[in-house]
Coordinates of C-alpha atoms in Angstrom, one line a residue:
M971 CA 148.9 69.7 104.0
L972 CA 148.7 67.0 106.5
R973 CA 151.0 64.3 105.9
S974 CA 148.6 62.4 109.5
E975 CA 146.4 59.5 109.5
E976 CA 145.1 61.5 112.4
L977 CA 142.9 63.9 112.3
P978 CA 143.6 67.2 114.4
D979 CA 142.3 67.6 117.8
C980 CA 138.8 70.3 117.4
F981 CA 139.1 73.0 119.4
Y982 CA 134.9 73.6 121.0
Y983 CA 134.0 77.3 121.3
Q984 CA 132.4 76.5 124.6
N985 CA 133.4 74.1 127.3
K986 CA 130.1 72.5 127.3
P987 CA 127.4 71.5 124.2
T988 CA 124.2 73.6 124.8
L989 CA 120.5 71.6 125.0
I990 CA 118.1 72.1 122.1
T991 CA 114.6 71.9 123.4
P992 CA 111.5 71.4 120.8
N993 CA 110.3 74.7 119.7
T994 CA 106.7 74.1 121.2
S995 CA 105.6 72.1 124.0
T996 CA 105.4 68.3 123.6
P997 CA 103.6 65.0 124.9
N998 CA 104.4 65.0 128.3
H999 CA 104.4 60.9 128.9
S1000 CA 106.7 57.1 128.9
L1001 CA 107.1 55.9 125.6
Y1002 CA 106.8 52.5 124.9
L1003 CA 109.7 50.5 123.1
S1004 CA 108.8 47.2 121.4
N1005 CA 111.1 44.0 122.0
L1006 CA 112.6 44.7 118.3
D1007 CA 113.2 48.4 120.0
D1008 CA 114.9 47.1 123.5
Q1009 CA 116.5 44.1 122.5
K1010 CA 120.6 43.8 124.1
F1011 CA 122.8 44.6 120.9
L1012 CA 120.8 47.6 119.5
R1013 CA 122.1 49.6 123.1
F1014 CA 124.9 51.6 121.2
S1015 CA 124.0 55.0 118.8
I1016 CA 123.5 55.2 114.8
K1017 CA 126.4 57.4 113.9
Y1018 CA 126.4 60.0 110.4
L1019 CA 129.4 62.0 109.5
Y1020 CA 128.7 64.4 106.8
L1021 CA 130.7 66.8 104.8
F1022 CA 129.8 70.2 103.8
E1023 CA 132.1 72.7 101.2
K1024 CA 130.0 75.8 103.0
A1025 CA 129.1 75.6 106.3
V1026 CA 125.2 76.3 107.7
A1027 CA 125.1 79.3 110.2
I1028 CA 124.5 77.5 113.3
D1029 CA 122.0 79.8 114.2
I1030 CA 120.0 78.1 111.5
L1031 CA 121.2 75.1 112.7
K1032 CA 120.0 75.0 115.9
Y1033 CA 116.7 76.6 115.4
S1034 CA 115.7 74.2 112.3
L1035 CA 116.3 71.5 115.2
S1036 CA 114.7 72.7 117.8
K1037 CA 111.8 73.0 115.1
V1038 CA 111.7 69.4 113.6
L1039 CA 112.3 67.9 117.9
A1040 CA 108.6 69.3 117.9
D1041 CA 107.4 66.6 115.9
Y1042 CA 110.4 64.0 116.4
Y1043 CA 110.2 65.2 120.4
P1044 CA 111.3 61.0 121.9
L1045 CA 114.7 62.3 120.3
A1046 CA 114.8 64.9 123.4
G1047 CA 114.0 62.4 125.7
R1048 CA 115.6 60.1 127.8
L1049 CA 115.6 56.4 128.5
R1050 CA 114.6 55.0 131.4
P1051 CA 114.5 51.5 132.7
C1052 CA 110.6 50.4 133.1
G1053 CA 111.1 49.0 136.6
G1054 CA 113.4 52.4 137.4
A1055 CA 116.3 50.1 138.6
G1056 CA 119.7 48.7 136.5
D1057 CA 120.4 48.9 133.0
D1058 CA 118.7 44.8 132.8
D1059 CA 115.2 46.7 133.1
K1060 CA 112.6 46.9 129.9
L1061 CA 113.7 50.4 128.5
V1062 CA 110.3 53.0 128.2
V1063 CA 111.7 56.9 126.4
D1064 CA 111.3 59.3 129.3
C1065 CA 109.5 61.9 126.9
N1066 CA 109.8 64.9 128.9
G1067 CA 111.4 67.4 126.3
E1068 CA 114.8 67.9 128.1
G1069 CA 116.6 68.3 125.3
A1070 CA 119.1 67.2 122.4
V1071 CA 122.8 67.8 122.6
F1072 CA 124.2 70.1 120.2
A1073 CA 128.5 70.9 120.2
E1074 CA 130.1 73.5 118.5
G1075 CA 133.3 73.5 117.3
F1076 CA 136.5 74.4 114.8
M1077 CA 139.6 71.9 113.2
D1078 CA 142.0 72.9 111.2
I1079 CA 141.5 71.1 108.5
S1080 CA 140.2 71.3 104.6
C1081 CA 137.3 69.5 103.6
E1082 CA 139.9 68.5 100.2
E1083 CA 142.6 67.4 103.5
F1084 CA 139.9 65.8 105.5
L1085 CA 139.2 63.7 102.3
Q1086 CA 142.8 62.3 101.8
I1087 CA 142.4 60.9 105.2
S1088 CA 139.5 59.4 105.5
R1089 CA 140.0 57.4 102.7
K1090 CA 139.0 54.1 104.7
P1091 CA 137.2 54.7 108.2
N1092 CA 139.7 56.0 110.6
S1093 CA 139.4 56.0 114.2
S1094 CA 139.9 59.7 114.9
W1095 CA 136.8 60.3 113.4
R1096 CA 135.7 60.2 117.5
K1097 CA 137.1 63.9 117.4
L1098 CA 134.2 65.4 115.4
L1099 CA 130.9 64.1 117.7
Y1100 CA 131.3 64.8 121.1
R1101 CA 131.2 62.5 124.0
V1102 CA 128.6 62.8 126.8
E1103 CA 130.6 61.3 130.1
A1104 CA 128.1 58.8 131.2
H1105 CA 128.5 55.6 133.7
S1106 CA 125.5 54.2 131.3
F1107 CA 124.3 53.9 127.9
I1108 CA 120.9 55.0 129.1
E1109 CA 122.3 58.0 130.4
I1110 CA 123.5 59.4 127.2
P1111 CA 120.9 61.6 125.4
P1112 CA 119.4 59.9 122.4
L1113 CA 120.5 62.5 120.2
V1114 CA 123.9 64.4 120.1
V1115 CA 124.8 66.5 117.6
Q1116 CA 128.1 67.6 116.9
V1117 CA 129.1 71.0 113.8
T1118 CA 132.6 71.7 113.3
N1119 CA 133.8 74.3 111.6
L1120 CA 136.5 73.6 109.0
R1121 CA 139.6 75.8 108.2
C1122 CA 138.5 76.1 104.3
G1123 CA 134.7 77.6 105.2
G1124 CA 133.1 74.1 105.1
M1125 CA 131.8 72.0 108.4
I1126 CA 131.3 68.3 109.1
L1127 CA 127.9 67.5 111.1
C1128 CA 127.8 64.7 113.0
T1129 CA 125.3 63.0 114.5
A1130 CA 124.7 59.9 117.2
I1131 CA 121.2 58.1 117.2
N1132 CA 119.5 56.4 120.1
H1133 CA 118.5 53.1 118.4
C1134 CA 117.1 52.0 120.6
I1135 CA 114.4 54.8 119.6
C1136 CA 114.9 54.3 115.9
D1137 CA 116.6 52.3 113.2
G1138 CA 118.2 53.5 109.9
I1139 CA 114.8 54.1 108.1
G1140 CA 114.1 56.4 110.9
T1141 CA 117.2 58.2 111.2
S1142 CA 117.2 59.1 107.6
Q1143 CA 113.4 60.0 108.2
F1144 CA 114.4 62.4 110.4
L1145 CA 117.5 63.9 109.1
H1146 CA 115.9 64.7 105.7
A1147 CA 113.0 65.7 107.9
W1148 CA 115.4 68.5 109.7
A1149 CA 117.0 68.9 106.3
H1150 CA 113.5 70.1 105.0
V1151 CA 113.1 72.6 107.9
I1152 CA 116.2 74.6 106.7
T1153 CA 115.5 74.8 103.1
K1154 CA 112.1 74.7 103.0
P1155 CA 111.2 76.2 106.3
T1156 CA 107.2 77.6 105.0
L1157 CA 106.2 73.8 104.1
D1158 CA 104.6 70.8 106.3
L1159 CA 106.7 67.9 106.8
R1160 CA 106.3 65.3 103.7
I1161 CA 106.2 62.4 106.5
L1162 CA 105.1 62.5 110.0
P1163 CA 106.5 60.6 112.8
F1164 CA 104.5 58.0 113.7
H1165 CA 105.5 57.4 117.5
S1166 CA 103.0 54.6 118.9
R1167 CA 105.3 51.0 119.1
H1168 CA 101.8 49.0 120.2
V1169 CA 101.5 47.8 116.6
L1170 CA 104.6 45.2 117.3
K1171 CA 103.0 44.8 120.8
P1172 CA 104.2 40.6 122.1
R1173 CA 100.7 38.2 122.1
D1174 CA 99.3 37.4 125.3
P1175 CA 100.0 35.3 126.1
P1176 CA 103.1 35.0 123.6
Q1177 CA 103.5 32.3 120.8
V1178 CA 106.2 31.4 119.9
T1179 CA 105.5 29.4 116.6
H1180 CA 108.3 29.3 114.5
T1181 CA 112.5 28.4 114.8
H1182 CA 114.2 31.3 115.5
L1183 CA 118.0 30.2 114.3
G1184 CA 119.4 33.8 114.8
Y1185 CA 118.4 33.5 118.8
T1186 CA 119.2 29.2 118.8
K1187 CA 123.4 28.9 120.3
T1188 CA 125.4 26.6 118.4
T1189 CA 127.4 25.0 120.3
F1190 CA 131.0 23.7 118.0
K1191 CA 133.0 20.8 118.9
D1192 CA 136.2 19.9 117.1
N1193 CA 138.3 16.9 119.1
N1194 CA 136.1 17.8 121.9
I1195 CA 136.9 21.7 122.6
H1196 CA 134.4 23.9 122.2
V1197 CA 134.6 26.8 119.7
D1198 CA 133.4 30.3 120.2
I1199 CA 134.4 32.3 116.9
N1200 CA 133.5 35.5 118.0
Q1201 CA 135.4 35.2 121.2
Y1202 CA 138.0 34.4 119.3
L1203 CA 138.0 37.7 116.9
Q1204 CA 137.0 39.5 120.0
S1205 CA 140.3 38.7 121.4
Q1206 CA 142.3 40.2 118.2
P1207 CA 143.2 43.3 117.2
L1208 CA 140.1 44.1 114.2
V1209 CA 141.3 46.2 110.9
P1210 CA 138.7 48.0 108.8
T1211 CA 138.6 47.2 105.7
S1212 CA 136.8 48.8 102.3
F1213 CA 136.1 47.7 99.3
T1214 CA 134.2 49.3 96.4
F1215 CA 132.8 47.1 93.7
T1216 CA 131.6 49.0 90.9
S1217 CA 128.5 47.6 88.1
A1218 CA 131.3 45.1 86.1
H1219 CA 132.4 43.1 89.5
I1220 CA 128.6 43.1 90.4
L1221 CA 127.8 41.6 87.0
R1222 CA 131.1 38.9 87.9
L1223 CA 129.7 38.0 90.5
K1224 CA 126.6 37.2 89.5
R1225 CA 127.9 35.2 86.8
R1226 CA 130.0 32.8 89.2
C1227 CA 126.5 31.5 90.5
I1228 CA 126.5 28.5 88.7
P1229 CA 124.0 27.2 88.0
S1230 CA 122.6 30.8 87.6
L1231 CA 119.9 31.8 89.9
K1232 CA 118.3 35.4 89.6
C1233 CA 119.5 37.6 92.7
T1234 CA 120.0 41.0 93.5
T1235 CA 123.4 42.9 94.4
F1236 CA 122.5 42.7 98.2
E1237 CA 122.5 39.0 97.4
A1238 CA 125.3 38.4 95.4
L1239 CA 127.7 40.3 97.3
A1240 CA 126.4 39.3 100.8
S1241 CA 126.7 35.7 99.8
H1242 CA 130.5 36.6 98.3
T1243 CA 131.8 38.4 101.6
W1244 CA 130.4 35.8 103.9
R1245 CA 132.2 33.5 101.7
S1246 CA 135.4 35.3 101.6
W1247 CA 135.5 36.2 105.6
V1248 CA 134.7 32.4 106.1
R1249 CA 137.7 31.2 104.1
S1250 CA 140.0 34.1 105.4
L1251 CA 139.2 32.3 109.5
D1252 CA 140.6 29.2 107.6
L1253 CA 137.6 27.2 110.3
S1254 CA 137.5 23.5 110.5
T1255 CA 135.3 22.6 107.5
T1256 CA 133.1 20.3 109.9
F1257 CA 131.6 24.0 111.5
K1258 CA 128.4 25.8 111.2
V1259 CA 128.6 28.8 110.4
K1260 CA 126.0 32.0 110.2
L1261 CA 125.0 34.5 108.3
L1262 CA 122.8 37.5 110.4
F1263 CA 121.3 40.5 108.2
S1264 CA 118.8 43.1 108.9
V1265 CA 115.3 43.2 106.5
N1266 CA 112.8 45.7 106.5
V1267 CA 109.9 44.3 108.0
R1268 CA 107.3 47.5 107.6
K1269 CA 105.4 45.3 104.3
K1270 CA 105.6 42.3 105.6
L1271 CA 103.4 42.6 108.3
I1272 CA 99.7 42.1 108.1
P1273 CA 98.4 45.0 108.3
E1274 CA 101.6 46.2 107.3
I1275 CA 103.2 48.9 109.9
P1276 CA 101.6 52.8 109.2
Q1277 CA 103.6 55.3 107.2
G1278 CA 106.7 57.7 109.0
Y1279 CA 106.8 53.9 111.7
Y1280 CA 109.5 55.9 113.9
G1281 CA 111.1 53.1 115.9
N1282 CA 113.0 49.9 114.8
G1283 CA 111.2 48.0 111.8
F1284 CA 113.6 45.6 111.4
V1285 CA 114.5 41.9 111.6
L1286 CA 117.8 39.7 111.8
A1287 CA 117.3 37.1 108.9
C1288 CA 119.2 34.2 109.7
T1289 CA 121.1 31.3 107.7
E1290 CA 123.4 28.9 108.3
T1291 CA 125.4 26.2 106.6
A1292 CA 128.5 24.1 107.3
V1293 CA 131.9 26.1 106.2
N1294 CA 132.8 22.9 103.7
D1295 CA 129.8 23.3 101.7
L1296 CA 130.0 27.2 102.0
V1297 CA 133.3 27.6 100.4
A1298 CA 134.0 24.2 98.3
S1299 CA 130.5 25.7 96.2
N1300 CA 130.3 28.6 93.9
L1301 CA 127.9 32.0 95.1
H1302 CA 124.8 29.8 94.2
H1303 CA 124.9 27.9 97.8
G1304 CA 124.8 30.9 99.9
I1305 CA 122.6 32.8 97.3
K1306 CA 120.2 30.6 97.5
L1307 CA 120.5 30.3 101.8
I1308 CA 119.9 34.0 101.7
Q1309 CA 116.8 34.4 99.4
Q1310 CA 115.3 31.4 101.9
A1311 CA 115.6 33.3 105.0
K1312 CA 114.1 36.4 103.6
S1313 CA 111.2 34.2 102.5
S1314 CA 110.4 33.3 105.4
L1315 CA 109.9 36.2 106.9
T1316 CA 106.2 35.9 106.4
D1317 CA 103.8 38.1 109.3
G1318 CA 103.5 35.0 111.5
H1319 CA 107.4 34.2 111.6
V1320 CA 108.1 38.1 112.9
R1321 CA 105.1 37.9 115.5
S1322 CA 107.0 35.0 116.4
M1323 CA 110.2 36.3 117.1
I1324 CA 108.5 39.4 118.5
D1325 CA 107.0 36.8 121.3
L1326 CA 110.1 34.8 121.6
L1327 CA 112.2 38.1 122.6
E1328 CA 109.5 38.4 125.5
D1329 CA 111.5 36.2 127.5
K1330 CA 114.9 39.0 128.2
N1331 CA 116.8 35.8 128.8
V1332 CA 116.8 35.3 124.7
K1333 CA 119.6 36.8 122.6
T1334 CA 121.2 37.3 119.5
D1335 CA 123.6 33.6 118.3
I1336 CA 126.7 35.7 117.0
C1337 CA 128.8 32.9 118.2
S1338 CA 129.7 32.0 115.0
S1339 CA 128.7 34.6 112.7
L1340 CA 128.5 37.9 110.9
V1341 CA 126.2 39.9 110.8
I1342 CA 125.5 42.4 107.6
S1343 CA 123.7 45.5 107.4
Q1344 CA 122.6 47.3 104.4
W1345 CA 122.6 51.0 104.0
A1346 CA 121.8 50.6 100.7
K1347 CA 118.2 51.5 100.8
L1348 CA 117.8 54.2 104.0
G1349 CA 117.4 57.1 101.7
L1350 CA 120.4 58.9 103.1
E1351 CA 121.8 60.0 99.8
D1352 CA 121.8 60.1 95.9
L1353 CA 123.3 56.5 95.1
D1354 CA 125.0 55.9 92.5
F1355 CA 124.2 52.1 92.0
G1356 CA 127.7 52.2 89.6
Q1357 CA 129.4 51.8 92.5
V1358 CA 128.7 49.8 95.9
K1359 CA 130.9 50.1 99.3
V1360 CA 131.3 47.2 101.6
Q1361 CA 133.3 47.4 105.0
V1362 CA 134.4 45.2 107.5
S1363 CA 136.3 44.3 110.4
V1364 CA 138.4 41.8 110.3
P1365 CA 141.0 40.5 112.8
E1366 CA 144.6 42.3 111.6
C1367 CA 146.3 38.4 111.4
V1368 CA 143.8 37.8 108.3
V1369 CA 143.0 41.2 106.6
E1370 CA 145.6 40.5 103.2
K1371 CA 143.9 36.9 102.9
F1372 CA 140.7 38.7 103.4
E1373 CA 141.4 41.3 101.3
Y1374 CA 142.4 38.9 98.4
Y1375 CA 139.3 36.4 98.2
M1376 CA 136.9 39.3 98.2
M1377 CA 138.8 41.5 94.9
D1378 CA 140.4 37.8 93.3
G1379 CA 139.8 37.8 89.9
L1380 CA 137.1 40.8 90.2
D1381 CA 139.7 43.5 88.2
E1382 CA 139.9 40.6 85.2
E1383 CA 138.4 41.9 82.0
E1384 CA 136.2 39.0 80.0
N1385 CA 136.0 39.0 76.5
G1386 CA 132.9 40.4 74.8
E1387 CA 131.7 42.0 78.6
Q1388 CA 129.6 45.0 78.6
N1389 CA 129.0 46.6 82.6
G1390 CA 126.1 46.9 84.1
F1391 CA 123.8 45.1 86.1
I1392 CA 121.7 41.5 85.3

């Protein structure tokens, strides 16, 4: 049994991975990326890790991937600067069928041992995804896959999917399509990808008709000293934390909202996490802090974005408040702000944001912000809503305080309490 919290090294069957290309000819063109796709903060890959007790044959995985790439052909292309110069230019996808990276390896570990080591996020997980040597983000292929066979006969499947090409809903759609080709090879895909991004093209000329708090930089002054919370956080060693909230925990959180306010589980947890994060940092009560959180706008636009839209169909909603107003009150204050931010995302607001982003100097304001991504409705797994997991990286020096505020009083039994959601 492994005693270390570190995964063993991965042995690769080949020195270099193979390239999996679409099994049929695909369109050869430059694919326009919308302003929602082409934001600087999305220039990274969304990574997934799946653990299987029984390995799938490599030949089946490769063949099925080549088959599904015929429909999801941008993932077999390459990102290119539109002007042919540096990373700061607008990006497009060169749909050239060059192929997705596929690596195969072996790790001397069992499924059970992996689960024991991986109860919390672990930096040694990086060993499970082939690292493509590249000088810049755009040189990394949009899809990188590694299959790691385990001692017990199981396997770990890791994927990295470029966030500029699709969002979490798109990655889920692709992974479901790949699984469909493996398990139901004779049946057509239930949802085909819709690749055209012109449904989110900016107006000509751009019309910024709304205020966009998430892109408005907030400067703090305390005794004439400018404070950048994000800069402070980046200067500290960050430690991943992980919390599991049961249905009883959620119920107790919602009961803390006084006066009572009908809210979703996400709204209650987001408000609670934001408030706990701010409390743990011991910020001046006069500071303004922001919460940024992703919202799917596929059904908020007029007309609605077509089914299967394979691009980024989310925006960051934003709300702001003074530290004192957030921490001195109960969850009601934060929940109300979150609901107002969500309801403000009308068709006109989103179109205005797309037009604003036509200016490539506009950047997301993260100097005072906690950014939350919601993964509960992406369809990546069969969800058990009896439990919800929250993971946040915080400075090492405040881990204990943050953990205390996140779980304070939630495990206490209340007379007559019944588990369940409100």
